[in-house]
Amino acid sequence: MRYPAEETAERHRRIIAEAARMMRENGFDGCGVAEVMKAAGLTHGAFYAHFESKEALAAAALEHALEQTVGLADRAADEAAPLAAFADPYLSRQHRDQPGKGCAMTSLAADVSRKGPSIRTVFARQFGRLVAALMGPTRDHRETSRSDVIGTLSTLVGAMALARAVDDPELADEILDQARRYLGLQPL
Amino acid sequence: MRYPAEETAERHRRIIAEAARMMRENGFDGCGVAEVMKAAGLTHGAFYAHFESKEALAAAALEHALEQTVGLADRAADEAAPLAAFADPYLSRQHRDQPGKGCAMTSLAADVSRKGPSIRTVFARQFGRLVAALMGPTRDHRETSRSDVIGTLSTLVGAMALARAVDDPELADEILDQARRYLGLQPL
DNA sequence: TGTACATCAGTGAACGCGCGTTCACTGATGTAC
DNA sequence: TGTACATCAGTGAACGCGCGTTCACTGATGTAC
């Protein structure tokens, strides 16, 4: 049957949101089309009324997930120390233990590097926006700032990836703790 | 037919080496058993004479790949500035463009976090050895040192993951450049 | 304002493919007598 | 030293399963007259 336009749009958004969560948890190839559609309350057959292919869904889901990270950076940019304001909640146990709700740079960067242009372009664009947001509106020493921003982001992404990979709770905690110290953040 | 023990052992090593390369390039799930065996010059049927399962191969391949990284750290530990000696070749374009020959922390950390204990334990153990190697034989300010080592490793892993994910050669180069500056390394 | 009809997001069965795994079989090697 | 035989890493066909994708069909909605 034909459905009201707004309900269809709402379902479309829900598919993207569920995919963004599941792909961050299990990787692009770790969650199936049928699984995503089921999580969105639909059957898999309807998928191709919403997306041209699974790759198109992956691109939309990645964009959605990174949008969330850019939003956090925008809010952090209003603080006195934007980088610290962004980094502090990033290096938390909550973020480590809930990849499905967290930053897609950490959970999907390696996956992205193995995918095609449609996905990698999304990543590059959103990463550029993230760096720009964290540099603040007007700075003079742009070069130095970009190095601080990119260096700090690298530390965040690497520390979180390592903390999640390690199969030893104490070591995982220590990685967060030492990365926080390294960046000059308060201990957890 | 039955084969000489040494030839069998040599083939076993070749399977692991090829798997270590292909899994770093394409992820654990991105390369198949048949593909690995073909790269090692065998047919897929012989695989289960060498490994109990694909997961067992993945664990062996990860161990092999990380052994290589620990070896580089051991050699860097003999230098005047071990961390810089390790970081300098890490943040190179060559490393970025040849993930199959490079550090498995960057290419496989996210994959590892989604796998079972047999694989995650390998990662944790080798990461521990890597940190220990880079801290040098005898230091007094251990706490500070561990923070420097873990913080720097995080930066390396994150920067390389980001540089590889980005679909823009200039941005990928800039990530390496700025991360090098952030860590106080000479420009490329 | 009614009526006939085109639309299209749904459903669920089916397809083709690749994957990890299994299995019957091979035959040179190493061992027991 | 020869001979018979067990071993086991190979080969290649086959299996079962899950996946992305396709397709015939449904029926409420929106549109044309």
Short mmCIF file of N, CA and C (backbone and C1' of nucleotides) in Angstrom, two decimals, chain C:
data_model
loop_
_atom_site.label_atom_id
_atom_site.label_comp_id
_atom_site.label_asym_id
_atom_site.label_seq_id
_atom_site.Cartn_x
_atom_site.Cartn_y
_atom_site.Cartn_z
P DT C 1 -16.79 19.73 -2.30
"O5'" DT C 1 -17.57 18.35 -2.37
"C5'" DT C 1 -18.92 18.18 -2.01
"C4'" DT C 1 -19.42 16.98 -2.75
"C3'" DT C 1 -18.92 15.65 -2.18
"O3'" DT C 1 -19.94 14.64 -2.46
"C1'" DT C 1 -18.07 15.91 -4.36
P DG C 2 -19.94 13.24 -1.60
"O5'" DG C 2 -19.94 12.13 -2.74
"C5'" DG C 2 -18.99 12.25 -3.79
"C4'" DG C 2 -19.43 11.40 -4.95
"C3'" DG C 2 -18.98 9.94 -4.86
"O3'" DG C 2 -19.76 9.15 -5.75
"C1'" DG C 2 -17.56 11.13 -6.35
P DT C 3 -19.51 7.54 -5.85
"O5'" DT C 3 -18.42 7.38 -7.00
"C5'" DT C 3 -18.70 7.87 -8.31
"C4'" DT C 3 -17.53 7.53 -9.24
"C3'" DT C 3 -16.90 6.15 -9.01
"O3'" DT C 3 -16.65 5.54 -10.27
"C1'" DT C 3 -15.24 7.82 -8.91
P DA C 4 -16.22 4.02 -10.42
"O5'" DA C 4 -14.85 4.15 -11.23
"C5'" DA C 4 -14.82 4.93 -12.42
"C4'" DA C 4 -13.38 5.09 -12.88
"C3'" DA C 4 -12.56 3.79 -12.86
"O3'" DA C 4 -11.78 3.72 -14.05
"C1'" DA C 4 -11.52 5.40 -11.46
P DC C 5 -10.76 2.49 -14.31
"O5'" DC C 5 -9.38 3.13 -13.86
"C5'" DC C 5 -9.04 4.44 -14.34
"C4'" DC C 5 -7.72 4.88 -13.73
"C3'" DC C 5 -6.65 3.78 -13.65
"O3'" DC C 5 -5.42 4.33 -14.06
"C1'" DC C 5 -6.90 4.79 -11.55
P DA C 6 -4.24 3.37 -14.70
"O5'" DA C 6 -2.92 4.12 -14.22
"C5'" DA C 6 -2.82 5.53 -14.39
"C4'" DA C 6 -1.92 6.13 -13.32
"C3'" DA C 6 -0.58 5.41 -13.15
"O3'" DA C 6 0.44 6.37 -12.95
"C1'" DA C 6 -1.76 5.38 -11.09
P DT C 7 1.97 5.93 -12.76
"O5'" DT C 7 2.16 5.98 -11.18
"C5'" DT C 7 1.84 7.19 -10.49
"C4'" DT C 7 2.05 7.01 -9.00
"C3'" DT C 7 3.37 6.33 -8.62
"O3'" DT C 7 4.05 7.15 -7.68
"C1'" DT C 7 1.55 5.34 -7.47
P DC C 8 5.68 7.17 -7.59
"O5'" DC C 8 5.97 6.45 -6.21
"C5'" DC C 8 5.12 6.64 -5.09
"C4'" DC C 8 5.26 5.46 -4.14
"C3'" DC C 8 6.60 4.72 -4.29
"O3'" DC C 8 7.02 4.32 -3.00
"C1'" DC C 8 4.85 3.22 -4.50
P DA C 9 8.37 4.93 -2.39
"O5'" DA C 9 8.30 4.44 -0.88
"C5'" DA C 9 7.34 5.02 0.00
"C4'" DA C 9 6.76 3.97 0.91
"C3'" DA C 9 7.78 3.09 1.62
"O3'" DA C 9 7.25 2.75 2.90
"C1'" DA C 9 6.43 1.73 0.26
P DG C 10 8.15 2.07 3.99
"O5'" DG C 10 7.22 0.89 4.51
"C5'" DG C 10 7.59 -0.46 4.27
"C4'" DG C 10 6.34 -1.26 3.99
"C3'" DG C 10 6.58 -2.76 4.06
"O3'" DG C 10 6.31 -3.22 5.36
"C1'" DG C 10 5.38 -2.19 2.08
P DT C 11 7.07 -4.46 5.90
"O5'" DT C 11 6.43 -5.66 5.09
"C5'" DT C 11 5.05 -5.95 5.21
"C4'" DT C 11 4.70 -7.18 4.38
"C3'" DT C 11 5.56 -8.39 4.73
"O3'" DT C 11 4.72 -9.46 5.12
"C1'" DT C 11 5.56 -7.99 2.36
P DG C 12 5.34 -10.64 6.07
"O5'" DG C 12 5.86 -11.70 5.01
"C5'" DG C 12 4.96 -12.22 4.06
"C4'" DG C 12 5.70 -12.95 2.98
"C3'" DG C 12 6.82 -13.88 3.46
"O3'" DG C 12 6.82 -15.05 2.66
"C1'" DG C 12 7.69 -12.41 1.91
P DA C 13 7.42 -16.45 3.16
"O5'" DA C 13 7.67 -17.16 1.76
"C5'" DA C 13 6.74 -16.97 0.71
"C4'" DA C 13 7.46 -16.99 -0.63
"C3'" DA C 13 8.55 -18.06 -0.75
"O3'" DA C 13 8.42 -18.73 -1.99
"C1'" DA C 13 9.46 -15.94 -1.25
P DA C 14 9.35 -19.97 -2.38
"O5'" DA C 14 10.49 -19.31 -3.29
"C5'" DA C 14 10.10 -18.43 -4.33
"C4'" DA C 14 11.34 -17.86 -4.97
"C3'" DA C 14 12.50 -18.85 -5.10
"O3'" DA C 14 12.89 -18.93 -6.47
"C1'" DA C 14 13.24 -16.80 -4.15
P DC C 15 14.01 -19.96 -6.98
"O5'" DC C 15 15.22 -19.00 -7.34
"C5'" DC C 15 14.96 -17.79 -8.04
"C4'" DC C 15 16.25 -16.98 -8.12
"C3'" DC C 15 17.48 -17.85 -8.30
"O3'" DC C 15 18.20 -17.43 -9.44
"C1'" DC C 15 17.77 -16.31 -6.50
P DG C 16 19.30 -18.43 -10.07
"O5'" DG C 16 20.64 -17.69 -9.63
"C5'" DG C 16 20.71 -16.27 -9.72
"C4'" DG C 16 21.99 -15.80 -9.09
"C3'" DG C 16 23.18 -16.73 -9.29
"O3'" DG C 16 24.32 -15.93 -9.55
"C1'" DG C 16 22.78 -16.45 -6.97
P DC C 17 25.69 -16.59 -10.03
"O5'" DC C 17 26.67 -16.16 -8.87
"C5'" DC C 17 26.49 -14.88 -8.23
"C4'" DC C 17 27.09 -14.92 -6.85
"C3'" DC C 17 28.36 -15.78 -6.76
"O3'" DC C 17 29.46 -14.92 -6.53
"C1'" DC C 17 26.88 -16.16 -4.91
P DG C 18 30.97 -15.50 -6.62
"O5'" DG C 18 31.41 -15.45 -5.09
"C5'" DG C 18 31.08 -14.31 -4.30
"C4'" DG C 18 31.31 -14.63 -2.85
"C3'" DG C 18 32.60 -15.41 -2.59
"O3'" DG C 18 33.23 -14.87 -1.44
"C1'" DG C 18 30.74 -16.63 -1.74
P DC C 19 34.69 -15.28 -1.04
"O5'" DC C 19 34.50 -15.92 0.40
"C5'" DC C 19 33.71 -15.23 1.37
"C4'" DC C 19 33.16 -16.23 2.34
"C3'" DC C 19 34.20 -17.23 2.83
"O3'" DC C 19 34.74 -16.77 4.07
"C1'" DC C 19 32.07 -18.27 2.36
P DG C 20 36.02 -17.54 4.67
"O5'" DG C 20 35.36 -18.70 5.54
"C5'" DG C 20 34.58 -18.34 6.67
"C4'" DG C 20 34.01 -19.59 7.31
"C3'" DG C 20 35.05 -20.57 7.83
"O3'" DG C 20 34.57 -21.12 9.06
"C1'" DG C 20 33.73 -21.62 6.16
P DT C 21 35.50 -22.19 9.88
"O5'" DT C 21 35.02 -23.58 9.28
"C5'" DT C 21 33.65 -23.94 9.40
"C4'" DT C 21 33.37 -25.22 8.66
"C3'" DT C 21 34.32 -26.39 8.97
"O3'" DT C 21 33.59 -27.39 9.66
"C1'" DT C 21 33.81 -26.23 6.65
P DT C 22 34.30 -28.75 10.14
"O5'" DT C 22 33.89 -29.77 8.98
"C5'" DT C 22 32.52 -29.88 8.61
"C4'" DT C 22 32.37 -30.89 7.48
"C3'" DT C 22 33.12 -32.21 7.70
"O3'" DT C 22 32.20 -33.27 7.47
"C1'" DT C 22 33.64 -31.31 5.57
P DC C 23 32.59 -34.81 7.90
"O5'" DC C 23 32.97 -35.47 6.51
"C5'" DC C 23 32.16 -35.21 5.37
"C4'" DC C 23 32.82 -35.80 4.14
"C3'" DC C 23 33.70 -37.01 4.42
"O3'" DC C 23 33.44 -38.03 3.47
"C1'" DC C 23 34.90 -35.39 3.18
P DA C 24 33.62 -39.59 3.94
"O5'" DA C 24 34.07 -40.27 2.57
"C5'" DA C 24 33.37 -39.95 1.38
"C4'" DA C 24 34.32 -39.98 0.20
"C3'" DA C 24 35.25 -41.19 0.16
"O3'" DA C 24 35.33 -41.70 -1.18
"C1'" DA C 24 36.53 -39.22 0.14
P DC C 25 36.17 -43.03 -1.50
"O5'" DC C 25 37.57 -42.45 -2.01
"C5'" DC C 25 37.58 -41.52 -3.10
"C4'" DC C 25 38.92 -40.84 -3.17
"C3'" DC C 25 40.13 -41.80 -3.24
"O3'" DC C 25 40.73 -41.70 -4.51
"C1'" DC C 25 40.53 -39.91 -1.86
P DT C 26 41.93 -42.71 -4.89
"O5'" DT C 26 43.22 -41.81 -4.69
"C5'" DT C 26 43.34 -40.58 -5.40
"C4'" DT C 26 44.66 -39.92 -5.05
"C3'" DT C 26 45.88 -40.84 -5.13
"O3'" DT C 26 46.86 -40.23 -5.94
"C1'" DT C 26 45.84 -39.69 -3.06
P DG C 27 47.83 -41.07 -6.84
"O5'" DG C 27 49.18 -40.99 -6.02
"C5'" DG C 27 49.72 -39.72 -5.65
"C4'" DG C 27 50.68 -39.89 -4.51
"C3'" DG C 27 51.57 -41.14 -4.61
"O3'" DG C 27 52.87 -40.81 -4.20
"C1'" DG C 27 50.49 -41.12 -2.56
P DA C 28 54.10 -41.05 -5.18
"O5'" DA C 28 55.32 -40.49 -4.32
"C5'" DA C 28 55.43 -39.09 -4.11
"C4'" DA C 28 55.80 -38.80 -2.66
"C3'" DA C 28 57.10 -39.47 -2.19
"O3'" DA C 28 57.82 -38.53 -1.41
"C1'" DA C 28 55.29 -40.11 -0.79
P DT C 29 59.24 -38.90 -0.78
"O5'" DT C 29 58.85 -39.16 0.75
"C5'" DT C 29 58.33 -38.06 1.51
"C4'" DT C 29 57.95 -38.55 2.90
"C3'" DT C 29 59.12 -39.13 3.70
"O3'" DT C 29 59.20 -38.41 4.92
"C1'" DT C 29 57.23 -40.56 3.78
P DG C 30 60.47 -38.48 5.84
"O5'" DG C 30 60.05 -39.57 6.93
"C5'" DG C 30 58.98 -39.26 7.82
"C4'" DG C 30 58.56 -40.51 8.57
"C3'" DG C 30 59.70 -41.24 9.29
"O3'" DG C 30 59.32 -41.42 10.64
"C1'" DG C 30 58.45 -42.75 7.95
P DT C 31 60.19 -42.28 11.67
"O5'" DT C 31 59.40 -43.66 11.71
"C5'" DT C 31 58.00 -43.66 11.91
"C4'" DT C 31 57.48 -45.08 12.07
"C3'" DT C 31 58.37 -45.99 12.93
"O3'" DT C 31 57.53 -46.81 13.74
"C1'" DT C 31 58.06 -46.96 10.79
P DA C 32 58.13 -47.70 14.96
"O5'" DA C 32 57.55 -49.16 14.62
"C5'" DA C 32 56.26 -49.29 14.04
"C4'" DA C 32 56.04 -50.73 13.61
"C3'" DA C 32 56.77 -51.76 14.46
"O3'" DA C 32 55.95 -52.93 14.58
"C1'" DA C 32 57.60 -51.87 12.24
P DC C 33 56.34 -54.15 15.58
"O5'" DC C 33 56.95 -55.25 14.61
"C5'" DC C 33 56.11 -55.87 13.62
"C4'" DC C 33 56.95 -56.56 12.58
"C3'" DC C 33 57.93 -57.61 13.12
"O3'" DC C 33 57.43 -58.92 12.88
"C1'" DC C 33 58.88 -56.28 11.34
#
